[in-house]
Short mmCIF file of C-alpha atoms in Angstrom, two decimals:
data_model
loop_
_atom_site.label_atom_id
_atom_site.label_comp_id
_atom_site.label_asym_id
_atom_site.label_seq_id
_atom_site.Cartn_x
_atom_site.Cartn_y
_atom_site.Cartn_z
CA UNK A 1 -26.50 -7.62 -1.65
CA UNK A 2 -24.33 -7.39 1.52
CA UNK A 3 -21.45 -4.86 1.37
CA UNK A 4 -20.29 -5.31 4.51
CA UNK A 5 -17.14 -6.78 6.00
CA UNK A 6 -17.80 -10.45 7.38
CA UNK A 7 -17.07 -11.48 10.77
CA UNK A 8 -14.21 -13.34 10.06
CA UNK A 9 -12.86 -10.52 7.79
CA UNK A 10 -12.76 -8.03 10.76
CA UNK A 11 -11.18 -10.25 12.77
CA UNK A 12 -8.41 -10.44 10.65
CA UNK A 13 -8.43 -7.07 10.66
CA UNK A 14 -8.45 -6.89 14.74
CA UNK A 15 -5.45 -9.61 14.67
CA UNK A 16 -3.09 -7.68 12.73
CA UNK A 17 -3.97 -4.30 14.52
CA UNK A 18 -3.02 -6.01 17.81
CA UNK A 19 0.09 -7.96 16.49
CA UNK A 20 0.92 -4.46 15.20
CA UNK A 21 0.45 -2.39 18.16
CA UNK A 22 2.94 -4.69 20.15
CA UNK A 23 5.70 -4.23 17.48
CA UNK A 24 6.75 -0.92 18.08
CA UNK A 25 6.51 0.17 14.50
CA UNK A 26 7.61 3.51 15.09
CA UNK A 27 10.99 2.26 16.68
CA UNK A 28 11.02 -0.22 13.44
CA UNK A 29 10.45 2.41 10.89
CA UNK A 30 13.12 4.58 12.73
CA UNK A 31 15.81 1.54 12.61
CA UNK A 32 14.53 1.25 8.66
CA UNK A 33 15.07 4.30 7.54
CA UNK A 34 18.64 4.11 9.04
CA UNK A 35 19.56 1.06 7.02
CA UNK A 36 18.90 -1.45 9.85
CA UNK A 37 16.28 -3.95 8.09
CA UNK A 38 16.41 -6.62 10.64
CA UNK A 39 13.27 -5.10 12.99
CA UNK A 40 11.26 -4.67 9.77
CA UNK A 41 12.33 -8.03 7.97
CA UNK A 42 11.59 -9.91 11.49
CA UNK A 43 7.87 -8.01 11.07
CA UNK A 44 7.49 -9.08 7.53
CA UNK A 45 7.95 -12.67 8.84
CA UNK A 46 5.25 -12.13 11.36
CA UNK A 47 3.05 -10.59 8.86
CA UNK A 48 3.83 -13.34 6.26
CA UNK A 49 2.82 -15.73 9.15
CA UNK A 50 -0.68 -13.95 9.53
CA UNK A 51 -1.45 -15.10 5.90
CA UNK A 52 -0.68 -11.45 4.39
CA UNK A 53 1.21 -11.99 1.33
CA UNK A 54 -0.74 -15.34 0.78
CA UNK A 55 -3.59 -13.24 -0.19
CA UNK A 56 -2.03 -12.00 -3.85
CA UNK A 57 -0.77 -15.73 -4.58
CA UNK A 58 -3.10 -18.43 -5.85
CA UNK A 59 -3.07 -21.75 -3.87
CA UNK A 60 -1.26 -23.64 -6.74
CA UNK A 61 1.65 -21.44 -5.36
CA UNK A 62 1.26 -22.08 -1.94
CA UNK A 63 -1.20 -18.65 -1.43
CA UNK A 64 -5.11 -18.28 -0.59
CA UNK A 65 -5.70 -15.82 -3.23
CA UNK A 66 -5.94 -13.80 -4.89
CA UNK A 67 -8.25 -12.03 -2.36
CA UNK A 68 -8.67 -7.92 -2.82
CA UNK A 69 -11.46 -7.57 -0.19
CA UNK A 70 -8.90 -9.66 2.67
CA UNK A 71 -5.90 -7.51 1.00
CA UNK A 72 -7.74 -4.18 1.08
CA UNK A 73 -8.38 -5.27 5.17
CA UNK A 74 -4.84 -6.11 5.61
CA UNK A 75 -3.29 -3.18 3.67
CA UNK A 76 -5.77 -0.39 5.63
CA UNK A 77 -4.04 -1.60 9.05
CA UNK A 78 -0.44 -1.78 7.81
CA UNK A 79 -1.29 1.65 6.60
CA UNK A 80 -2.19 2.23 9.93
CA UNK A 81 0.71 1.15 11.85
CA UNK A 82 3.17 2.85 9.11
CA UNK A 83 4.70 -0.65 8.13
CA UNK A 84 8.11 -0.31 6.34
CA UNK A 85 9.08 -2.25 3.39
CA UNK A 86 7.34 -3.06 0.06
CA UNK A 87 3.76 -3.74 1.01
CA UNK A 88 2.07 -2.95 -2.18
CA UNK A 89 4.57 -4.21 -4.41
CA UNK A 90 5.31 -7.59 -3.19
CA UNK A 91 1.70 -7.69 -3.26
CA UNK A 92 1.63 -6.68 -7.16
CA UNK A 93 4.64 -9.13 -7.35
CA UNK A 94 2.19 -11.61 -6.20
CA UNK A 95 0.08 -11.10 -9.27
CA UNK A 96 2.59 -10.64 -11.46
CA UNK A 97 4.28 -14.14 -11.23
CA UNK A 98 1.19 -15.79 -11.18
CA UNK A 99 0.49 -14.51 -14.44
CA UNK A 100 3.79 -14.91 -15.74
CA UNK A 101 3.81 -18.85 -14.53
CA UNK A 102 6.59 -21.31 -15.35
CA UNK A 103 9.64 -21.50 -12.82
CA UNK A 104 9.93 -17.83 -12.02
CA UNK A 105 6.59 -18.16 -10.74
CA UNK A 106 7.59 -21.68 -9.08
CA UNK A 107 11.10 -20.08 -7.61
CA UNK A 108 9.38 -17.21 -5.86
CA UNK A 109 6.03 -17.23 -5.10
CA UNK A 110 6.24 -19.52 -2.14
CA UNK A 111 8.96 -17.32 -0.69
CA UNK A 112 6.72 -14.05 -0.61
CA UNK A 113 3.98 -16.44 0.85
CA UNK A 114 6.31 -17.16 3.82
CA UNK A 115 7.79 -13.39 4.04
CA UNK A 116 11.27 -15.47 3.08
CA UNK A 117 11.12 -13.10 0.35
CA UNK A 118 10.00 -9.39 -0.04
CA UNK A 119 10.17 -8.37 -3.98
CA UNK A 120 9.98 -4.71 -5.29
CA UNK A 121 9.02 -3.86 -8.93
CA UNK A 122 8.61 -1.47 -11.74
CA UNK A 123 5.94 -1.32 -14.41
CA UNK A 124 5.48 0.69 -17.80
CA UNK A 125 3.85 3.69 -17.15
CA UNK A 126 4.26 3.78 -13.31
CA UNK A 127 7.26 5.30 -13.11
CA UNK A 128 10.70 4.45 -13.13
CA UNK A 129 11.73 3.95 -9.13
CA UNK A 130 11.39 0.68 -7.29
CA UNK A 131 10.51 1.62 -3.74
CA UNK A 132 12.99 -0.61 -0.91
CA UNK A 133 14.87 -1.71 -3.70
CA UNK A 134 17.88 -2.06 -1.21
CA UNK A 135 16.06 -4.55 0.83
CA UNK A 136 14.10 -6.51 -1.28
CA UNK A 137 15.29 -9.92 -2.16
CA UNK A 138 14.74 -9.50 -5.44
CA UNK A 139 13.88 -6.32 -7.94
CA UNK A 140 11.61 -7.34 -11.36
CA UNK A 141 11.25 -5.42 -14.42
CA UNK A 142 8.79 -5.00 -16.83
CA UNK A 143 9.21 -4.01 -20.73
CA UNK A 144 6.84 -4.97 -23.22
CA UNK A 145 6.23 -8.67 -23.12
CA UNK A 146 9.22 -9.43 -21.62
CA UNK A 147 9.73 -10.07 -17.67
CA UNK A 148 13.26 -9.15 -16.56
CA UNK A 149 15.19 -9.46 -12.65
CA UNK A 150 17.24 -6.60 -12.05
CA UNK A 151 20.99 -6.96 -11.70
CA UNK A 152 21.37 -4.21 -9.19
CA UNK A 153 18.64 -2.10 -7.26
CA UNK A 154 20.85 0.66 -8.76
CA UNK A 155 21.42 4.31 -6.99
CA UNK A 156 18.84 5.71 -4.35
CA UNK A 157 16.98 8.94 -5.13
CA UNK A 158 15.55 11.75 -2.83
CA UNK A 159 12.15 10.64 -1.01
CA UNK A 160 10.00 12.65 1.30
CA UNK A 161 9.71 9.36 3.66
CA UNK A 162 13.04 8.22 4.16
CA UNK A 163 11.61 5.17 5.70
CA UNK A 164 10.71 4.87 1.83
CA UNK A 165 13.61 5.12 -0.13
CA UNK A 166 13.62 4.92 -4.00
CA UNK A 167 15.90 3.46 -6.51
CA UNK A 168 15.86 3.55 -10.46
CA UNK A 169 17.20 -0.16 -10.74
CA UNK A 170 20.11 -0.96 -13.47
CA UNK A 171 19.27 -1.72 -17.07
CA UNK A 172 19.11 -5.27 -18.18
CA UNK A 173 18.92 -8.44 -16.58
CA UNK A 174 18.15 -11.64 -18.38
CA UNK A 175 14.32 -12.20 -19.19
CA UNK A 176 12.50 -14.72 -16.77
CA UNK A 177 9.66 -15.03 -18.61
CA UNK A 178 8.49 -13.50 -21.79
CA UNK A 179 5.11 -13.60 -24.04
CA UNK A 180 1.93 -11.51 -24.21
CA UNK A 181 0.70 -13.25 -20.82
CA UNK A 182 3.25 -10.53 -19.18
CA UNK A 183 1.59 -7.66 -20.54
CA UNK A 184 -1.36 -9.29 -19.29
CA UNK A 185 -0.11 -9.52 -15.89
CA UNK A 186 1.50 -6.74 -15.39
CA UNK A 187 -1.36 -4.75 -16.12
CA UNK A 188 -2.75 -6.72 -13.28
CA UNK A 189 -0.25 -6.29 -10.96
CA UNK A 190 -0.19 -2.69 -11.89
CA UNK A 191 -4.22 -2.42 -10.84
CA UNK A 192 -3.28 -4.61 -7.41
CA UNK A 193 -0.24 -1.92 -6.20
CA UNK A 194 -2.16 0.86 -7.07
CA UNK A 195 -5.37 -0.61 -5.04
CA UNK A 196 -2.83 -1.99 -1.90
CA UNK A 197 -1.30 1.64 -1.69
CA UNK A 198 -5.12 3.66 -1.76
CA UNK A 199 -5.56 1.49 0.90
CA UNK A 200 -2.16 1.95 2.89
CA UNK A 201 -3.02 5.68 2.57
CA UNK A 202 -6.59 4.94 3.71
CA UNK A 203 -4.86 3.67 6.75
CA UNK A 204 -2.10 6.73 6.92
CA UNK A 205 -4.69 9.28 6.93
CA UNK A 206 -7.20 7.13 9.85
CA UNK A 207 -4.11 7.35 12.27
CA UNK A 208 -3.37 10.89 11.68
CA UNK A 209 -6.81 11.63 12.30
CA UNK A 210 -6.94 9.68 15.56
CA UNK A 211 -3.71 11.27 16.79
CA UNK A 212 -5.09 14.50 15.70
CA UNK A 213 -8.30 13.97 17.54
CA UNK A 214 -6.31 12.90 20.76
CA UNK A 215 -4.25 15.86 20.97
CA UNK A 216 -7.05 18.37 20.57
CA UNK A 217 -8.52 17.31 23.46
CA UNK A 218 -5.77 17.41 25.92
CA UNK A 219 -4.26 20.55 24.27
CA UNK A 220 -5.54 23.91 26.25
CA UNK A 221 -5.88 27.54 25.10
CA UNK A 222 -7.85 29.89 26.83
CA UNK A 223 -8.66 27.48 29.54
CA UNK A 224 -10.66 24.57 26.79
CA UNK A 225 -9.13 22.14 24.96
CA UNK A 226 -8.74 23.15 21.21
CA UNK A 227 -10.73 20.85 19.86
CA UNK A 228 -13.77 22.30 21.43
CA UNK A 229 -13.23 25.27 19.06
CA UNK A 230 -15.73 25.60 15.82
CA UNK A 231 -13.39 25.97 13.34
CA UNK A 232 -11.44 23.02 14.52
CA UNK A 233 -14.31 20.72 14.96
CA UNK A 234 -15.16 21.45 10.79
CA UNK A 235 -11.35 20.98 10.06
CA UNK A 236 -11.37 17.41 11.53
CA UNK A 237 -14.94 16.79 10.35
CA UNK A 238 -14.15 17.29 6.87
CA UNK A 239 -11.05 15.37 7.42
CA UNK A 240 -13.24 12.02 8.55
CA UNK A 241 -15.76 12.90 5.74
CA UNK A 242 -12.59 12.75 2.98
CA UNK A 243 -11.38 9.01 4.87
CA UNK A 244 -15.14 7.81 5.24
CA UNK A 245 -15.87 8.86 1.17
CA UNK A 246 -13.07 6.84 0.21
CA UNK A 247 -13.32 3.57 2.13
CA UNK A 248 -16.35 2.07 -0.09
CA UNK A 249 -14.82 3.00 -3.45
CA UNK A 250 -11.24 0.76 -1.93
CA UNK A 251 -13.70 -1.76 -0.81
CA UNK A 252 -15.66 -1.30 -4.64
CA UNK A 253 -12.52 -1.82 -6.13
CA UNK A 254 -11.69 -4.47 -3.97
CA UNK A 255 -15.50 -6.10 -5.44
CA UNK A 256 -14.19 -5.10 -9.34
CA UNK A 257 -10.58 -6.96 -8.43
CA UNK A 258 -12.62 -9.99 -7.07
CA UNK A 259 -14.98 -10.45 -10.03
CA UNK A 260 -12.38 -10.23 -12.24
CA UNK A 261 -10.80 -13.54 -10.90
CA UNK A 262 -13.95 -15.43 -10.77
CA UNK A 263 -14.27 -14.34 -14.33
CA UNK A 264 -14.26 -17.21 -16.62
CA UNK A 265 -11.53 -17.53 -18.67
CA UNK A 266 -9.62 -15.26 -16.52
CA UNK A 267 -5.73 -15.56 -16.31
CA UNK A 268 -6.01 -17.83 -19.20
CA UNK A 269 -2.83 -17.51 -21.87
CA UNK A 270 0.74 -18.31 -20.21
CA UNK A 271 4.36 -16.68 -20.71
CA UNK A 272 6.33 -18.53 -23.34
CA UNK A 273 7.73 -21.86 -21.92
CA UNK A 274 5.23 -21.65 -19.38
CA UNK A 275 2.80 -23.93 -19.43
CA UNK A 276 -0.50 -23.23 -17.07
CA UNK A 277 0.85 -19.85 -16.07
CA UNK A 278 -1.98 -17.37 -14.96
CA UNK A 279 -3.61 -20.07 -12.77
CA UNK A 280 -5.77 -18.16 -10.50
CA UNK A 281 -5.00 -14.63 -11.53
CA UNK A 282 -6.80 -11.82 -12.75
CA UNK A 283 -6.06 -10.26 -16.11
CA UNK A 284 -7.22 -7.01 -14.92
CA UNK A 285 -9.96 -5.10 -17.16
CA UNK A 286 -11.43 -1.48 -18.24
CA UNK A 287 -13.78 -1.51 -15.47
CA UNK A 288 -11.55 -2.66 -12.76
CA UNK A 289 -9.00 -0.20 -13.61
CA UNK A 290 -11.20 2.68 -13.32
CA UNK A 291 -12.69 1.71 -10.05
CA UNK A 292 -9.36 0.85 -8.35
CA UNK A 293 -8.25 4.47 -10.32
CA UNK A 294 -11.35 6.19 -8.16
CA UNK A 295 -10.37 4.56 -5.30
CA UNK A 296 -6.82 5.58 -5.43
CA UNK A 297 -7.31 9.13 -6.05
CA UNK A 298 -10.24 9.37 -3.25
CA UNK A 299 -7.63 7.77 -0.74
CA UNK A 300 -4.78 9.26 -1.47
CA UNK A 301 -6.37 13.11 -1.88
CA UNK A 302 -8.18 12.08 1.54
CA UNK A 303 -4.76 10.87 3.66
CA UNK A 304 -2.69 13.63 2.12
CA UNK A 305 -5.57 15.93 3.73
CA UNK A 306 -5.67 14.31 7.19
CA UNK A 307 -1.77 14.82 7.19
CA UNK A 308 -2.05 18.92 6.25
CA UNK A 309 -5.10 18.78 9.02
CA UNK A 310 -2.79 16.95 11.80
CA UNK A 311 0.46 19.35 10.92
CA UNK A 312 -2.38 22.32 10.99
CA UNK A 313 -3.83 21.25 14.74
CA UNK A 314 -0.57 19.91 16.10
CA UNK A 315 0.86 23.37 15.67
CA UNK A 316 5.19 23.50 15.86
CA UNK A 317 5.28 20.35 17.42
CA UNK A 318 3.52 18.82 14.65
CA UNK A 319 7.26 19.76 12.52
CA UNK A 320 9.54 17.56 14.80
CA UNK A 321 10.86 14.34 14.06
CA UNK A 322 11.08 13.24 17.73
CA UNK A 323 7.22 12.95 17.59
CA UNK A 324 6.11 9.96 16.23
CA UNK A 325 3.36 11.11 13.91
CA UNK A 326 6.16 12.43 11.43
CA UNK A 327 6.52 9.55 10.10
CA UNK A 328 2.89 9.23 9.20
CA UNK A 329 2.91 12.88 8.12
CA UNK A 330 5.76 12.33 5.58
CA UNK A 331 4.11 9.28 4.18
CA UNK A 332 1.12 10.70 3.32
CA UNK A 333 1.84 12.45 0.22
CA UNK A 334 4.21 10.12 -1.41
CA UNK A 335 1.10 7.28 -1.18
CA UNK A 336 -0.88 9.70 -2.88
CA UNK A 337 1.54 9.73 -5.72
CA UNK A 338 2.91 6.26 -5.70
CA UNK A 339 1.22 3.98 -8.47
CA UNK A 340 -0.74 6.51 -9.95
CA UNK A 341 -0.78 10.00 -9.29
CA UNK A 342 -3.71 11.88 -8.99
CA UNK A 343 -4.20 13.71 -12.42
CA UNK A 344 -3.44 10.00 -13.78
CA UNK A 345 -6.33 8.53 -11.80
CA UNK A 346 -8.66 10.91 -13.13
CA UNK A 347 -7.55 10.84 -16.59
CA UNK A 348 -8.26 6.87 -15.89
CA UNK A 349 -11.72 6.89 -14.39
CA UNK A 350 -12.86 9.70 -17.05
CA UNK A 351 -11.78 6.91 -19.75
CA UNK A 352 -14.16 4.44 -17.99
#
């Protein structure tokens, strides 16, 4: 068995690193987390047009997917780059809607496909903040069986990345969709944001190491660079042993995710009033759970890690917001917390 990334899959990888690289995302997360969401929205569109979002989306939808392995590629470089918005949950959206079916499904899906629409979202037992909720197009609920839009993205709350804002959206909202096919799907969705942000922190944590590397050798003391110092050279070594544990258990998650869709019988049920919905979706399972769980925890414990390594080696300069890599550094720890925090993870994978 092969469990290595395909030619094509790399490439894909390569494309979005370079459209990326030329879009200034520091200067776009900096214009984000000032309210301005016209550099990141015009991104999303470019991302949109590089077939991100289509991975989440079955093709009766206008989508290629679902597709973890492709997604898990995608999400690692937009980690990488520090991308603004809501990655992982327009993603989950994705899954969620499919699952749910009928004209919610219909009304939406082909907008997140395009990046017309970016969609934030809360599920039972996650938490109750919707990350972006400002600037998504639309905010979805989940209680029970029922699925639910929000009326109002509600009040923001304190964040460590304020390119990452959070709101606790209002109460209510009619249902879109209800039926046990919802609880079905958003236990789906919840395994597909919790797998798209392990890998966005995979990502986080490979650029602070990079940066981290960089500066060490152009930094002097005593007449060497600092990175030629022992103790420095285990810090960062450790550090790439952490990021290097956890990229096969995103990319074995990514596997569990994968064979759950090609499961037969998977996605089958539909909302009430929804005929066919779940077409191409993944019900989610036990064992996928506790693999995207592993993979969560390992990523998130591993970028949080880089960014204590890279504040550690940059020294003061490493506390200053003028220097780009704060941004990275204060999005490390809120990824490792985000759709599962890391005593829940455990607690997850020790169920099995």
């Amino acid at each position: 068995m092969r469990f290595l990334l395909t030619d094509e899959q790399r490439e894909f990888g390569r494309s979005l690193d370079a459209l990326l690289t030329a879009a200034d995302t520091p200067a776009v997360l900096r214009a984000w987390a000032a309210g301005d969401h016209g550099p990141g929205r015009a991104l999303w569109g470019r991302l949109a047009d590089a077939g991100v979002f289509a991975l989440a989306v079955p093709e009766a939808y206008g989508g290629v997917g679902p597709l973890p392995v492709e997604a898990a590629v995608a999400c690692v470089e937009l980690g990488r780059h520090a991308v603004p918005g809501p990655v992982a949950e327009t993603l989950a959206a994705g899954v969620l809607l499919a699952g749910a079916g009928g004209p919610v499904a219909e009304a939406w899906l082909p907008g997140i496909v395009s990046g017309a629409a970016a969609v934030s979202l809360t599920l039972e037992g996650y938490g109750p903040y919707a990350p972006d909720a400002d600037a998504a197009d639309a905010v979805f609920t989940v209680s029970g069986d029922e699925l639910r839009l929000a009326p109002d993205p509600g009040e923001p709350s304190a964040s460590a990345d304020p390119a990452r804002r959070l709101f606790r959206p209002e109460p209510g909202g009619a249902p879109v969709a209800k039926g046990p096919a919802i609880r079905a799907a958003a236990r789906a969705a919840g395994d597909w944001a919790a797998f798209a942000t392990a890998a966005l922190a995979l990502g986080c944590g490979e650029e602070l190491l990079r940066a981290t590397v960089a500066y060490v050798k152009q930094r002097t003391q005593f007449g060497v660079p600092v990175g030629s110092f022992q103790a420095v050279k285990h810090r960062l070594a450790d550090t790439l042993l952490g990021l290097e544990f956890a990229r096969p258990l995103l990319y074995g998650a990514a596997v569990e995710l994968a064979s759950e869709v090609s499961r037969p019988g998977a996605g089958a049920g539909s909302a009430e009033g929804s005929p066919g919905a779940g077409a191409g979706s993944a019900e989610g399972s036990p064992g996928a759970g506790a693999a995207v769980a592993a993979a969560k925890v390992t990523a998130g414990e591993a970028g949080y890690a880089a960014a204590r390594t890279a504040l550690q080696l940059h020294g003061a300069i490493g506390y200053t917001e003028e220097l780009d890599l704060a941004w990275w550094l204060r999005r490390a720890r809120p990824l490792r917390d985000a759709w599962g925090t890391p005593s829940a993870c455990r607690a997850r994978v020790l169920a099995g």
